[in-house]
Short mmCIF file of C-alpha atoms in Angstrom, two decimals:
data_model
loop_
_atom_site.label_atom_id
_atom_site.label_comp_id
_atom_site.label_asym_id
_atom_site.label_seq_id
_atom_site.Cartn_x
_atom_site.Cartn_y
_atom_site.Cartn_z
CA MET L 23 122.14 119.01 110.94
CA PRO L 24 119.08 117.20 109.30
CA GLU L 25 116.40 116.10 111.91
CA ARG L 26 116.61 112.43 111.05
CA ILE L 27 120.47 112.32 111.69
CA ALA L 28 119.75 114.00 115.16
CA GLU L 29 117.00 111.44 115.95
CA VAL L 30 119.14 108.41 115.22
CA THR L 31 122.26 109.75 117.05
CA ALA L 32 120.15 110.96 119.99
CA LEU L 33 118.52 107.48 120.34
CA LEU L 34 121.94 105.80 120.07
CA ALA L 35 123.43 108.10 122.50
CA GLU L 36 120.51 107.59 124.96
CA VAL L 37 120.96 103.82 124.64
CA LEU L 38 124.78 103.68 124.97
CA ALA L 39 125.61 106.55 127.43
CA PRO L 40 124.85 104.31 130.50
CA ARG L 41 127.51 101.97 129.28
CA ALA L 42 130.22 104.43 129.41
CA PRO L 43 133.24 104.30 129.41
CA LEU L 44 133.68 102.20 126.25
CA THR L 45 134.79 102.80 122.55
CA VAL L 46 132.32 103.00 119.67
CA ILE L 47 133.98 102.04 116.33
CA VAL L 48 131.86 103.17 113.20
CA ASP L 49 132.69 101.71 109.68
CA GLY L 50 131.19 101.16 106.33
CA GLY L 51 129.15 103.44 104.16
CA ASP L 52 130.46 105.29 101.36
CA PRO L 53 133.97 106.91 101.67
CA GLY L 54 134.05 109.40 104.41
CA ALA L 55 130.67 108.42 105.72
CA ALA L 56 132.04 106.80 108.79
CA ALA L 57 134.01 109.72 110.03
CA LYS L 58 131.09 112.15 109.48
CA PHE L 59 128.62 109.71 111.44
CA ALA L 60 131.19 109.17 114.17
CA SER L 61 131.51 112.92 114.76
CA ARG L 62 127.81 113.48 114.78
CA LEU L 63 127.22 110.59 117.22
CA ALA L 64 130.01 111.85 119.50
CA ALA L 65 128.40 115.26 119.68
CA ALA L 66 124.97 113.67 120.83
CA PHE L 67 126.36 112.34 124.00
CA PRO L 68 125.72 114.79 127.04
CA PRO L 69 129.03 116.24 128.66
CA ALA L 70 128.38 113.91 131.53
CA ALA L 71 128.73 110.94 129.35
CA ARG L 72 132.05 112.00 127.65
CA ALA L 73 134.11 109.03 129.16
CA TRP L 74 134.10 107.89 125.67
CA SER L 75 136.03 107.20 122.59
CA VAL L 76 134.21 107.36 119.19
CA ASP L 77 136.03 106.45 116.06
CA ALA L 78 135.64 106.01 112.39
CA VAL L 79 137.74 103.03 110.80
CA LEU L 80 138.57 103.11 107.36
CA GLY L 81 138.08 99.98 105.27
CA LEU L 82 141.00 97.64 105.19
CA ILE L 83 141.49 98.25 101.39
CA GLY L 84 140.10 101.61 101.08
CA PRO L 85 138.84 103.92 98.19
CA GLY L 86 140.31 102.91 94.96
CA GLY L 87 141.70 99.64 96.13
CA GLY L 88 139.29 97.26 94.45
CA MET L 89 136.93 95.20 96.62
CA PHE L 90 135.90 97.00 99.73
CA ASP L 91 136.04 95.22 102.92
CA SER L 92 135.04 96.22 106.49
CA ALA L 93 137.39 96.87 109.41
CA LEU L 94 134.70 95.19 111.51
CA ASN L 95 135.58 91.92 109.79
CA VAL L 96 138.69 91.64 111.93
CA LEU L 97 137.23 93.09 115.17
CA GLU L 98 134.98 91.16 117.64
CA PRO L 99 132.59 92.65 119.88
CA ALA L 100 133.63 93.23 123.36
CA THR L 101 132.31 94.44 126.73
CA ASP L 102 134.16 97.75 126.17
CA ARG L 103 133.47 98.15 122.45
CA ILE L 104 130.44 98.71 120.25
CA LEU L 105 130.74 98.15 116.63
CA VAL L 106 128.48 100.52 114.32
CA TYR L 107 128.22 99.27 110.67
CA LEU L 108 126.83 101.69 107.96
CA ARG L 109 125.11 100.04 105.02
CA GLY L 110 126.50 102.13 102.32
CA GLY L 111 125.46 103.51 98.85
CA PRO L 112 126.30 102.14 95.37
CA ARG L 113 129.88 103.21 95.62
CA HIS L 114 130.62 101.16 98.60
CA ARG L 115 128.96 97.78 98.76
CA PHE L 116 130.24 95.04 101.23
CA ALA L 117 129.15 92.18 99.02
CA GLU L 118 131.18 89.38 100.88
CA GLY L 119 132.21 91.00 104.16
CA ASP L 120 130.92 90.18 107.63
CA GLY L 121 131.22 93.50 109.05
CA GLU L 122 127.41 93.93 109.18
CA ARG L 123 126.92 90.18 111.04
CA ARG L 124 129.38 91.28 113.63
CA ALA L 125 128.24 94.71 114.43
CA GLN L 126 125.75 95.35 117.44
CA VAL L 127 124.33 98.28 115.56
CA VAL L 128 123.46 98.39 111.83
CA ILE L 129 122.39 101.60 110.13
CA ASP L 130 120.85 101.97 106.63
CA HIS L 131 123.01 104.78 105.22
CA ARG L 132 122.41 104.91 101.54
CA ASP L 133 121.09 108.23 102.07
CA PRO L 134 123.40 110.07 104.44
CA ASP L 135 120.60 112.59 105.22
CA TRP L 136 118.07 109.92 106.16
CA PRO L 137 119.91 107.35 108.33
CA VAL L 138 117.85 104.57 109.78
CA ILE L 139 118.77 102.01 112.43
CA ARG L 140 117.97 98.58 111.03
CA HIS L 141 119.44 96.52 113.99
CA LEU L 142 120.33 96.98 117.57
CA HIS L 143 121.58 94.03 119.54
CA PRO L 144 118.79 93.10 122.20
CA ASP L 145 121.67 93.53 125.01
CA LEU L 146 121.71 97.28 124.17
CA ALA L 147 118.00 97.95 123.83
CA ASP L 148 114.47 96.07 123.74
CA VAL L 149 113.32 95.92 120.21
CA ASP L 150 110.25 98.03 121.09
CA ARG L 151 112.41 100.82 122.01
CA TRP L 152 113.56 101.34 118.41
CA TYR L 153 111.99 98.91 115.80
CA LEU L 154 108.62 100.48 115.04
CA SER L 155 109.78 104.03 114.73
CA GLU L 156 112.86 103.23 112.83
CA SER L 157 111.03 100.98 110.41
CA GLN L 158 108.40 103.50 109.90
CA ALA L 159 111.26 106.00 109.06
CA PHE L 160 112.74 103.63 106.54
CA PHE L 161 109.52 103.01 104.57
CA ALA L 162 108.27 106.72 104.91
CA ALA L 163 111.13 107.94 102.97
CA ARG L 164 110.19 105.33 100.14
CA ALA L 165 106.52 105.40 100.05
CA ALA L 166 105.85 108.44 97.54
CA ASP L 167 107.71 106.71 94.65
CA TRP L 168 107.34 103.10 95.60
CA ASP L 169 105.01 102.40 92.86
CA ALA L 170 106.93 104.31 90.20
CA LYS L 171 110.07 102.35 91.13
CA PHE L 172 108.27 98.86 91.48
CA GLY L 173 105.32 99.26 89.39
CA ASP L 174 106.46 96.59 86.91
CA ASP L 175 106.00 94.08 89.63
CA MET L 176 102.26 94.01 89.47
CA PRO L 177 101.64 91.00 87.31
CA ARG L 178 103.83 88.93 89.74
CA TYR L 179 101.48 90.02 92.39
CA ASP L 180 98.56 88.85 90.60
CA GLU L 181 100.14 85.51 89.74
CA ALA L 182 101.13 85.06 93.51
CA VAL L 183 97.54 85.62 94.73
CA ARG L 184 96.22 83.05 92.32
CA LEU L 185 98.87 80.56 93.50
CA ALA L 186 98.05 81.27 97.15
CA GLY L 187 94.52 79.68 96.55
CA VAL L 188 92.34 82.46 97.36
CA ARG L 189 88.67 81.56 96.83
CA PRO L 190 85.57 83.29 96.67
CA GLY L 191 84.08 84.23 100.18
CA HIS L 192 87.45 84.03 101.70
CA VAL L 193 88.63 86.56 104.20
CA ALA L 194 92.15 87.51 103.05
CA ILE L 195 94.47 89.80 104.92
CA ASP L 196 97.42 91.25 103.39
CA VAL L 197 99.93 92.08 106.29
CA GLY L 198 102.53 94.59 105.48
CA CYS L 199 100.53 95.50 102.45
CA GLY L 200 102.60 98.80 101.62
CA THR L 201 100.90 100.63 98.71
CA GLY L 202 98.45 97.80 98.21
CA ARG L 203 99.74 96.10 95.08
CA ALA L 204 98.08 92.80 95.94
CA LEU L 205 94.81 94.27 97.10
CA PRO L 206 92.91 94.50 93.62
CA ALA L 207 93.85 90.78 92.87
CA LEU L 208 92.88 89.66 96.34
CA ALA L 209 89.58 91.41 96.22
CA ALA L 210 88.93 90.02 92.65
CA ALA L 211 89.71 86.34 94.03
CA VAL L 212 87.46 86.62 97.26
CA GLY L 213 84.42 88.26 95.35
CA PRO L 214 81.63 90.21 96.79
CA ALA L 215 81.13 87.52 99.38
CA GLY L 216 84.54 87.86 100.82
CA HIS L 217 86.53 90.52 102.53
CA VAL L 218 90.01 91.97 102.25
CA LEU L 219 92.12 93.84 104.98
CA GLY L 220 95.31 95.48 104.04
CA LEU L 221 97.38 96.40 107.11
CA ASP L 222 100.70 98.38 107.26
CA PHE L 223 102.47 100.15 109.97
CA THR L 224 103.58 103.29 107.87
CA PRO L 225 101.09 105.85 107.18
CA GLY L 226 102.67 107.11 104.18
CA MET L 227 102.28 103.68 102.50
CA LEU L 228 98.78 103.50 103.31
CA GLU L 229 98.22 106.96 101.82
CA ALA L 230 100.01 105.92 98.65
CA ALA L 231 97.49 103.08 98.54
CA ARG L 232 94.60 105.52 98.90
CA ARG L 233 95.97 107.64 96.21
CA ALA L 234 96.11 104.82 93.96
CA GLY L 235 92.50 103.80 94.55
CA ARG L 236 93.31 100.41 96.33
CA ASP L 237 91.09 101.45 99.25
CA ASP L 238 88.24 100.55 96.98
CA HIS L 239 89.39 96.91 97.12
CA ALA L 240 90.09 96.56 100.78
CA THR L 241 89.70 98.02 104.33
CA LEU L 242 93.06 99.64 105.16
CA ILE L 243 94.22 99.59 108.63
CA LEU L 244 97.34 101.28 110.28
CA ALA L 245 98.86 98.11 112.29
CA ASP L 246 102.14 96.65 113.33
CA ALA L 247 102.41 93.07 112.15
CA ARG L 248 103.58 91.80 115.49
CA ARG L 249 100.30 92.90 117.25
CA LEU L 250 97.42 92.67 114.81
CA PRO L 251 94.13 94.32 115.59
CA VAL L 252 92.37 91.27 114.40
CA ALA L 253 90.43 88.58 116.04
CA ASP L 254 91.73 85.12 116.65
CA ALA L 255 90.95 82.62 113.58
CA THR L 256 89.66 85.41 111.22
CA ALA L 257 91.59 84.89 108.12
CA ASP L 258 91.41 82.27 105.52
CA VAL L 259 94.42 83.56 103.75
CA ILE L 260 97.46 85.59 105.09
CA PHE L 261 99.30 87.27 102.19
CA ALA L 262 102.66 88.50 103.26
CA ALA L 263 104.95 90.32 100.83
CA GLY L 264 108.24 91.38 101.80
CA LEU L 265 107.48 91.05 105.48
CA VAL L 266 109.07 88.15 107.21
CA HIS L 267 112.78 89.13 106.65
CA HIS L 268 112.02 92.56 108.14
CA LEU L 269 110.51 91.01 111.52
CA PRO L 270 112.95 91.40 114.35
CA ASP L 271 111.71 88.04 115.75
CA PRO L 272 110.51 85.79 112.91
CA ILE L 273 108.85 83.14 115.07
CA ALA L 274 107.02 85.73 117.07
CA GLY L 275 105.85 87.32 113.94
CA LEU L 276 104.86 84.21 112.23
CA THR L 277 102.95 83.11 115.52
CA GLU L 278 100.92 86.27 115.55
CA LEU L 279 99.90 85.60 111.81
CA ALA L 280 98.91 82.10 113.01
CA ARG L 281 96.83 83.44 115.80
CA VAL L 282 94.62 85.41 113.20
CA THR L 283 94.33 82.53 110.77
CA ARG L 284 91.80 79.86 111.03
CA PRO L 285 93.05 76.04 111.25
CA GLY L 286 93.54 74.94 107.69
CA GLY L 287 94.22 78.39 106.44
CA THR L 288 96.90 79.52 104.16
CA LEU L 289 100.05 81.72 104.58
CA ALA L 290 101.69 82.99 101.35
CA ILE L 291 105.12 84.43 101.81
CA PHE L 292 105.99 86.30 98.75
CA HIS L 293 108.51 88.59 97.08
CA PRO L 294 108.41 89.60 93.37
CA THR L 295 112.06 88.72 93.03
CA GLY L 296 114.07 85.75 94.11
CA ARG L 297 116.14 85.85 97.34
CA ALA L 298 119.55 86.05 95.43
CA GLN L 299 118.26 88.85 93.23
CA LEU L 300 116.91 90.90 96.24
CA ALA L 301 120.26 90.33 98.10
CA ALA L 302 122.07 91.68 95.19
CA ARG L 303 120.02 94.60 94.91
CA HIS L 304 121.28 95.45 98.29
CA GLY L 305 124.80 94.87 97.54
CA ARG L 306 125.35 91.43 99.34
CA SER L 307 125.18 87.89 98.68
CA LEU L 308 123.03 85.18 100.32
CA ARG L 309 124.06 83.69 103.64
CA PRO L 310 123.21 80.27 105.13
CA GLY L 311 120.66 80.42 107.96
CA GLU L 312 118.62 83.54 106.79
CA PRO L 313 114.92 83.32 107.86
CA LEU L 314 113.73 82.67 104.27
CA SER L 315 116.20 80.13 103.37
CA ARG L 316 114.86 76.60 102.61
CA GLU L 317 116.72 74.97 105.59
CA ARG L 318 115.47 77.55 108.07
CA LEU L 319 112.00 78.64 107.00
CA GLY L 320 110.39 75.24 107.47
CA PRO L 321 111.52 74.88 111.23
CA LEU L 322 110.44 78.55 111.91
CA LEU L 323 107.13 78.04 110.44
CA ALA L 324 106.61 74.81 112.37
CA ALA L 325 107.55 76.58 115.73
CA ALA L 326 104.93 79.05 115.02
CA GLY L 327 102.08 76.78 114.10
CA TRP L 328 102.47 76.40 110.37
CA HIS L 329 103.17 73.44 108.18
CA LEU L 330 105.39 74.47 104.90
CA ASN L 331 103.76 72.94 101.88
CA THR L 332 105.75 74.65 98.94
CA TYR L 333 108.93 76.41 98.64
CA GLU L 334 109.85 78.39 95.25
CA ASP L 335 112.72 80.60 94.82
CA VAL L 336 113.44 81.57 91.40
CA PRO L 337 114.64 84.81 89.82
CA THR L 338 111.21 86.18 89.12
CA ARG L 339 109.60 85.05 92.31
CA PHE L 340 109.97 83.85 96.02
CA LEU L 341 106.75 82.13 97.12
CA ALA L 342 106.35 79.90 100.00
CA ARG L 343 102.88 78.55 101.03
CA ALA L 344 102.05 77.05 104.52
CA THR L 345 98.93 75.69 106.28
CA ARG L 346 97.87 76.67 109.59
CA THR L 347 98.06 73.48 111.90
#
């Protein structure tokens, strides 16, 4: 059994075992994935915790039946039942289903040998029990070929830095910098009198940034965006690309970004594609109330100490700019 699968099932067994007896229902993923994952999860529980039922539930339509749906769409969470949803690969996309929304556990299962927990309901485990290690595992598996896969986005990063209003002499912090695609543009904008920090919590991403020579443009720091090793009111500009929708608590994360930004400073929330295009890439459609939706982002920012100034969501770019109040 691959080590990553063992890590995930062991963590889930540790979290869920104290709740026995109850039923775990696993659904989603490519055809056959739920049954395999359910078997591995059942085997992870110690013998003393075997007052369990761990089941795989086939999709309501199933392979070859056209649009796939999730059995979780007709099941509601209950005190004696845990719903586990596997985000599947290209052969099994739940574009319109609500299975993921209803599940207490969501696992990225596009690579069956490298599953990653992407959501655990807070009633099951505190976010600090799983978020950092699982998110690092998610991005570690993607770091080596990230630039090869998304290198065409570089001009969009350059334009986003320009629109963010970075000026000579500024301190600019790229939070969740990944492989550092924004760092050369940020360094050019702040000039020799300014300074750029690139922070990311995945060692492999920072190593990829160094291999690309982007540490020549910024100081790279291994750090969790929720607990930045930066003094209060340090930054003139925070650049956050592909960050906010990954945070388990957007208000807490945005509040931490506000803490390290001087009053009047700028936050640029960016992605090199629009929200609809990003959702389609992951096999789903947009839903109301997502953190980066127009109706929700403004109130989230206001609660965290920001004022939303501009909001742009077009196929080639998502860019929202806010001012530290």
